Tab-separated table of N, CA, C and O in Angstrom:
chain	number	residue	atom	x	y	z
A	61	MET	N	23.793	-24.554	-0.156
A	61	MET	CA	23.008	-23.395	-1.178
A	61	MET	C	22.084	-22.667	-0.471
A	61	MET	O	21.216	-23.192	0.438
A	62	THR	N	22.142	-21.504	-0.706
A	62	THR	CA	21.109	-20.580	0.003
A	62	THR	C	19.915	-20.292	-0.969
A	62	THR	O	19.978	-20.139	-2.107
A	63	ASP	N	18.729	-20.262	-0.262
A	63	ASP	CA	17.568	-20.220	-0.938
A	63	ASP	C	17.289	-18.544	-1.178
A	63	ASP	O	17.216	-17.879	-0.387
A	64	ARG	N	17.319	-18.444	-2.492
A	64	ARG	CA	16.981	-17.117	-2.942
A	64	ARG	C	15.842	-16.436	-2.429
A	64	ARG	O	15.570	-15.168	-2.631
A	65	TYR	N	14.790	-17.222	-2.067
A	65	TYR	CA	13.441	-16.694	-1.778
A	65	TYR	C	13.117	-16.458	-0.387
A	65	TYR	O	12.302	-16.172	0.273
A	66	LEU	N	14.239	-16.446	0.495
A	66	LEU	CA	14.497	-16.259	1.933
A	66	LEU	C	14.369	-14.777	2.316
A	66	LEU	O	13.986	-14.288	3.484
A	67	GLU	N	14.745	-13.959	1.419
A	67	GLU	CA	14.891	-12.515	1.591
A	67	GLU	C	13.518	-11.848	1.267
A	67	GLU	O	13.180	-11.682	0.190
A	68	PRO	N	12.963	-11.412	2.311
A	68	PRO	CA	11.472	-10.780	2.188
A	68	PRO	C	11.411	-9.643	1.511
A	68	PRO	O	10.438	-9.108	0.962
A	69	HIS	N	12.596	-8.817	1.390
A	69	HIS	CA	12.507	-7.539	0.900
A	69	HIS	C	13.516	-7.282	-0.294
A	69	HIS	O	14.143	-6.417	-0.296
A	70	GLN	N	13.673	-8.374	-1.058
A	70	GLN	CA	14.681	-8.601	-1.982
A	70	GLN	C	14.492	-7.425	-3.142
A	70	GLN	O	15.553	-7.123	-3.742
A	71	ALA	N	13.324	-7.027	-3.203
A	71	ALA	CA	13.068	-6.079	-4.325
A	71	ALA	C	13.081	-4.582	-3.981
A	71	ALA	O	13.020	-3.624	-4.651
A	72	ARG	N	13.266	-4.372	-2.603
A	72	ARG	CA	13.314	-3.136	-1.832
A	72	ARG	C	14.634	-2.438	-2.205
A	72	ARG	O	15.553	-2.972	-2.008
A	73	LYS	N	14.509	-1.123	-2.568
A	73	LYS	CA	15.539	-0.328	-2.852
A	73	LYS	C	15.909	0.702	-1.775
A	73	LYS	O	17.004	1.245	-1.773
A	74	ARG	N	14.819	0.918	-0.970
A	74	ARG	CA	15.081	1.854	0.081
A	74	ARG	C	14.146	1.436	1.311
A	74	ARG	O	13.202	0.728	1.133
A	75	THR	N	14.406	1.842	2.443
A	75	THR	CA	13.408	1.668	3.441
A	75	THR	C	12.183	2.367	3.508
A	75	THR	O	12.188	3.550	2.962
A	76	PRO	N	10.892	1.907	3.531
A	76	PRO	CA	9.554	2.553	3.361
A	76	PRO	C	9.596	3.744	4.370
A	76	PRO	O	10.209	3.742	5.379
A	77	THR	N	8.838	4.755	3.908
A	77	THR	CA	8.568	5.928	4.629
A	77	THR	C	7.591	5.442	5.797
A	77	THR	O	6.766	4.608	5.584
A	78	THR	N	7.289	6.498	6.683
A	78	THR	CA	6.336	6.231	7.872
A	78	THR	C	4.835	6.192	7.037
A	78	THR	O	4.229	5.103	7.424
A	79	TYR	N	4.717	6.986	6.182
A	79	TYR	CA	3.308	7.096	5.485
A	79	TYR	C	3.213	5.563	4.824
A	79	TYR	O	1.989	5.061	4.784
A	80	GLU	N	4.193	5.319	4.077
A	80	GLU	CA	4.055	3.914	3.181
A	80	GLU	C	3.923	2.741	4.269
A	80	GLU	O	2.913	1.947	3.963
A	81	ASP	N	4.480	2.804	5.484
A	81	ASP	CA	4.099	1.839	6.466
A	81	ASP	C	2.776	1.672	6.883
A	81	ASP	O	2.221	0.611	7.085
A	82	LEU	N	2.356	3.043	7.103
A	82	LEU	CA	0.775	3.199	7.692
A	82	LEU	C	-0.105	2.709	6.572
A	82	LEU	O	-1.026	2.073	6.956
A	83	LEU	N	0.200	3.061	5.231
A	83	LEU	CA	-0.689	2.729	4.271
A	83	LEU	C	-0.740	1.168	4.144
A	83	LEU	O	-1.789	0.675	4.146
A	84	GLY	N	0.410	0.534	4.148
A	84	GLY	CA	0.539	-0.988	3.971
A	84	GLY	C	-0.304	-1.583	5.137
A	84	GLY	O	-1.009	-2.500	4.882
A	85	ASP	N	-0.013	-0.953	6.275
A	85	ASP	CA	-0.880	-1.596	7.494
A	85	ASP	C	-2.252	-1.475	7.338
A	85	ASP	O	-3.091	-2.432	7.635
A	86	ALA	N	-2.812	-0.298	6.850
A	86	ALA	CA	-4.287	-0.055	6.668
A	86	ALA	C	-4.820	-1.052	5.525
A	86	ALA	O	-5.883	-1.594	5.644
A	87	ILE	N	-4.029	-1.228	4.533
A	87	ILE	CA	-4.416	-2.303	3.524
A	87	ILE	C	-4.534	-3.412	3.992
A	87	ILE	O	-5.457	-4.431	3.770
A	88	GLU	N	-3.462	-4.069	4.672
A	88	GLU	CA	-3.608	-5.406	5.435
A	88	GLU	C	-4.623	-5.610	6.311
A	88	GLU	O	-5.370	-6.515	6.299
A	89	ARG	N	-5.096	-4.375	7.166
A	89	ARG	CA	-6.193	-4.518	7.920
A	89	ARG	C	-7.469	-4.865	7.207
A	89	ARG	O	-8.391	-5.467	7.547
A	90	ALA	N	-7.374	-3.838	5.953
A	90	ALA	CA	-8.675	-3.954	5.216
A	90	ALA	C	-8.975	-5.440	4.750
A	90	ALA	O	-10.037	-5.887	4.601
A	91	PHE	N	-7.816	-6.129	4.098
A	91	PHE	CA	-7.934	-7.362	3.583
A	91	PHE	C	-8.313	-8.389	4.639
A	91	PHE	O	-9.224	-9.230	4.568
A	92	ALA	N	-7.775	-8.295	5.933
A	92	ALA	CA	-8.065	-9.132	7.023
A	92	ALA	C	-9.572	-8.864	7.484
A	92	ALA	O	-10.112	-9.961	7.919
A	93	ALA	N	-10.124	-7.741	7.225
A	93	ALA	CA	-11.565	-7.552	7.600
A	93	ALA	C	-12.499	-7.934	6.594
A	93	ALA	O	-13.700	-7.704	6.755
A	94	GLY	N	-12.002	-8.460	5.407
A	94	GLY	CA	-13.007	-8.974	4.446
A	94	GLY	C	-12.978	-8.044	3.249
A	94	GLY	O	-13.960	-8.545	2.553
A	95	ALA	N	-12.311	-6.980	3.036
A	95	ALA	CA	-12.259	-6.258	1.901
A	95	ALA	C	-11.850	-7.025	0.756
A	95	ALA	O	-10.632	-7.486	0.699
A	96	HIS	N	-12.691	-7.255	-0.161
A	96	HIS	CA	-12.097	-8.071	-1.407
A	96	HIS	C	-12.235	-7.366	-2.837
A	96	HIS	O	-12.127	-7.998	-3.690
A	97	ASP	N	-12.744	-6.089	-2.625
A	97	ASP	CA	-12.741	-5.330	-4.026
A	97	ASP	C	-12.399	-3.983	-3.600
A	97	ASP	O	-12.176	-3.470	-2.487
A	98	LEU	N	-12.002	-3.247	-4.612
A	98	LEU	CA	-11.522	-1.787	-4.561
A	98	LEU	C	-12.290	-0.975	-3.799
A	98	LEU	O	-11.884	-0.161	-2.874
A	99	SER	N	-13.603	-0.976	-3.958
A	99	SER	CA	-14.540	-0.117	-3.260
A	99	SER	C	-14.309	-0.368	-1.867
A	99	SER	O	-14.526	0.598	-0.907
A	100	ALA	N	-14.407	-1.560	-1.393
A	100	ALA	CA	-14.545	-1.982	0.047
A	100	ALA	C	-13.015	-1.664	0.683
A	100	ALA	O	-12.876	-1.048	1.751
A	101	LEU	N	-12.007	-1.620	-0.147
A	101	LEU	CA	-10.674	-1.388	0.278
A	101	LEU	C	-10.534	0.367	0.568
A	101	LEU	O	-10.223	0.691	1.622
A	102	VAL	N	-11.185	1.013	-0.314
A	102	VAL	CA	-11.146	2.578	-0.319
A	102	VAL	C	-12.133	2.977	0.935
A	102	VAL	O	-11.762	3.742	1.770
A	103	GLN	N	-13.230	2.278	1.101
A	103	GLN	CA	-13.997	2.608	2.268
A	103	GLN	C	-13.223	2.115	3.443
A	103	GLN	O	-13.282	3.169	4.648
A	104	SER	N	-12.554	1.159	3.549
A	104	SER	CA	-11.916	0.785	4.802
A	104	SER	C	-10.755	1.758	5.096
A	104	SER	O	-10.438	2.111	6.219
A	105	LEU	N	-9.932	2.442	4.040
A	105	LEU	CA	-8.988	3.291	4.211
A	105	LEU	C	-9.581	4.607	4.803
A	105	LEU	O	-8.967	5.320	5.649
A	106	ASN	N	-10.752	4.974	4.185
A	106	ASN	CA	-11.485	6.102	4.629
A	106	ASN	C	-11.852	5.979	6.263
A	106	ASN	O	-11.757	6.903	7.104
A	107	ASP	N	-12.291	4.729	6.631
A	107	ASP	CA	-12.849	4.523	7.981
A	107	ASP	C	-11.675	4.420	8.941
A	107	ASP	O	-11.621	4.635	10.225
A	108	SER	N	-10.277	4.112	8.348
A	108	SER	CA	-9.119	4.073	9.187
A	108	SER	C	-8.668	5.309	9.775
A	108	SER	O	-7.899	5.385	10.836
A	109	GLY	N	-8.930	6.376	9.032
A	109	GLY	CA	-8.495	7.508	9.466
A	109	GLY	C	-7.166	8.042	8.760
A	109	GLY	O	-6.643	9.190	8.886
A	110	LEU	N	-6.624	7.109	7.905
A	110	LEU	CA	-5.385	7.503	7.300
A	110	LEU	C	-5.786	8.365	6.033
A	110	LEU	O	-6.443	8.075	5.099
A	111	ALA	N	-5.144	9.513	6.134
A	111	ALA	CA	-5.467	10.687	5.072
A	111	ALA	C	-4.901	10.230	3.744
A	111	ALA	O	-3.757	9.657	3.678
A	112	SER	N	-5.611	10.571	2.632
A	112	SER	CA	-4.952	10.452	1.380
A	112	SER	C	-3.820	11.335	1.206
A	112	SER	O	-3.753	12.383	1.962
A	113	PRO	N	-3.062	11.449	0.232
A	113	PRO	CA	-2.001	12.360	0.205
A	113	PRO	C	-2.425	13.662	-0.048
A	113	PRO	O	-1.727	14.852	0.440
A	114	SER	N	-3.508	13.854	-0.593
A	114	SER	CA	-3.992	15.296	-0.736
A	114	SER	C	-4.761	15.678	0.453
A	114	SER	O	-5.227	16.939	0.592
A	115	GLY	N	-5.207	14.829	1.337
A	115	GLY	CA	-6.026	15.109	2.527
A	115	GLY	C	-7.439	15.067	2.515
A	115	GLY	O	-8.015	15.247	3.254
A	116	LYS	N	-7.620	14.649	1.173
A	116	LYS	CA	-9.142	14.318	1.034
A	116	LYS	C	-9.481	12.936	1.040
A	116	LYS	O	-8.628	12.126	1.297
A	117	PRO	N	-10.741	12.636	1.300
A	117	PRO	CA	-11.050	11.257	1.369
A	117	PRO	C	-10.622	10.325	0.076
A	117	PRO	O	-10.501	10.955	-1.031
A	118	TRP	N	-10.225	9.033	0.608
A	118	TRP	CA	-9.997	8.075	-0.371
A	118	TRP	C	-10.838	7.924	-1.438
A	118	TRP	O	-12.235	7.996	-1.082
A	119	THR	N	-10.723	7.927	-2.629
A	119	THR	CA	-11.592	7.435	-3.626
A	119	THR	C	-10.769	6.370	-4.585
A	119	THR	O	-9.528	6.297	-4.437
A	120	GLU	N	-11.395	5.714	-5.377
A	120	GLU	CA	-10.735	4.662	-6.158
A	120	GLU	C	-9.706	5.341	-7.103
A	120	GLU	O	-8.609	4.622	-7.229
A	121	GLU	N	-10.150	6.523	-7.662
A	121	GLU	CA	-9.025	7.025	-8.532
A	121	GLU	C	-7.774	7.585	-7.749
A	121	GLU	O	-6.539	7.359	-8.155
A	122	ILE	N	-7.921	8.038	-6.572
A	122	ILE	CA	-6.812	8.509	-5.551
A	122	ILE	C	-5.883	7.421	-5.402
A	122	ILE	O	-4.826	7.456	-5.345
A	123	TYR	N	-6.729	6.277	-4.993
A	123	TYR	CA	-5.931	4.996	-4.478
A	123	TYR	C	-4.988	4.585	-5.770
A	123	TYR	O	-3.989	4.195	-5.483
A	124	ARG	N	-5.651	4.383	-6.849
A	124	ARG	CA	-4.914	4.003	-8.080
A	124	ARG	C	-3.732	4.878	-8.453
A	124	ARG	O	-2.693	4.260	-8.658
A	125	GLN	N	-3.911	6.288	-8.315
A	125	GLN	CA	-2.860	7.063	-8.520
A	125	GLN	C	-1.759	6.948	-7.461
A	125	GLN	O	-0.448	7.010	-7.799
A	126	GLU	N	-2.051	6.774	-6.320
A	126	GLU	CA	-1.145	6.792	-5.188
A	126	GLU	C	-0.311	5.322	-5.263
A	126	GLU	O	0.882	5.457	-5.255
A	127	ILE	N	-1.007	4.312	-5.550
A	127	ILE	CA	-0.210	3.082	-5.734
A	127	ILE	C	0.519	3.107	-6.884
A	127	ILE	O	1.724	2.454	-6.813
A	128	ALA	N	0.105	3.600	-8.041
A	128	ALA	CA	1.018	3.628	-9.306
A	128	ALA	C	2.152	4.558	-9.062
A	128	ALA	O	3.371	4.140	-9.358
A	129	GLY	N	2.044	5.679	-8.153
A	129	GLY	CA	3.121	6.542	-7.812
A	129	GLY	C	4.097	5.851	-6.961
A	129	GLY	O	5.340	5.990	-7.159
A	130	LEU	N	3.635	5.099	-6.090
A	130	LEU	CA	4.555	4.449	-5.203
A	130	LEU	C	5.321	3.233	-6.033
A	130	LEU	O	6.576	3.098	-5.730
A	131	ALA	N	4.503	2.768	-6.867
A	131	ALA	CA	5.311	1.633	-7.609
A	131	ALA	C	6.407	2.106	-8.525
A	131	ALA	O	7.685	1.493	-8.744
A	132	ASN	N	6.221	3.286	-9.058
A	132	ASN	CA	7.182	4.073	-9.929
A	132	ASN	C	8.355	4.630	-9.076
A	132	ASN	O	9.319	4.471	-9.443
A	133	GLN	N	8.154	4.854	-7.863
A	133	GLN	CA	9.316	5.357	-7.098
A	133	GLN	C	10.271	3.995	-6.807
A	133	GLN	O	11.472	4.066	-6.429
A	134	GLN	N	9.752	2.737	-6.695
A	134	GLN	CA	10.492	1.616	-6.421
A	134	GLN	C	11.164	0.931	-7.751
A	134	GLN	O	12.042	0.205	-7.415
A	135	ALA	N	10.766	1.422	-8.833
A	135	ALA	CA	11.332	0.922	-10.116
A	135	ALA	C	12.588	1.459	-10.463
A	135	ALA	O	13.111	2.465	-9.889
């Protein structure tokens, strides 16, 4: 019997873009560094040098919109 939970990308419908990979890496680094709330995560993204899609500094609202947009692309 094959364990259905062994496929780490079972919900993925496409390969992530380079931007999505970089964003995911920056989010992982933020959590690893101790960011536990949205404001700390946003600050970490700004400190990382990864630009928001608009090129403006990350804000909580920009982050929410970007994550919602990425989630909708996967649906």
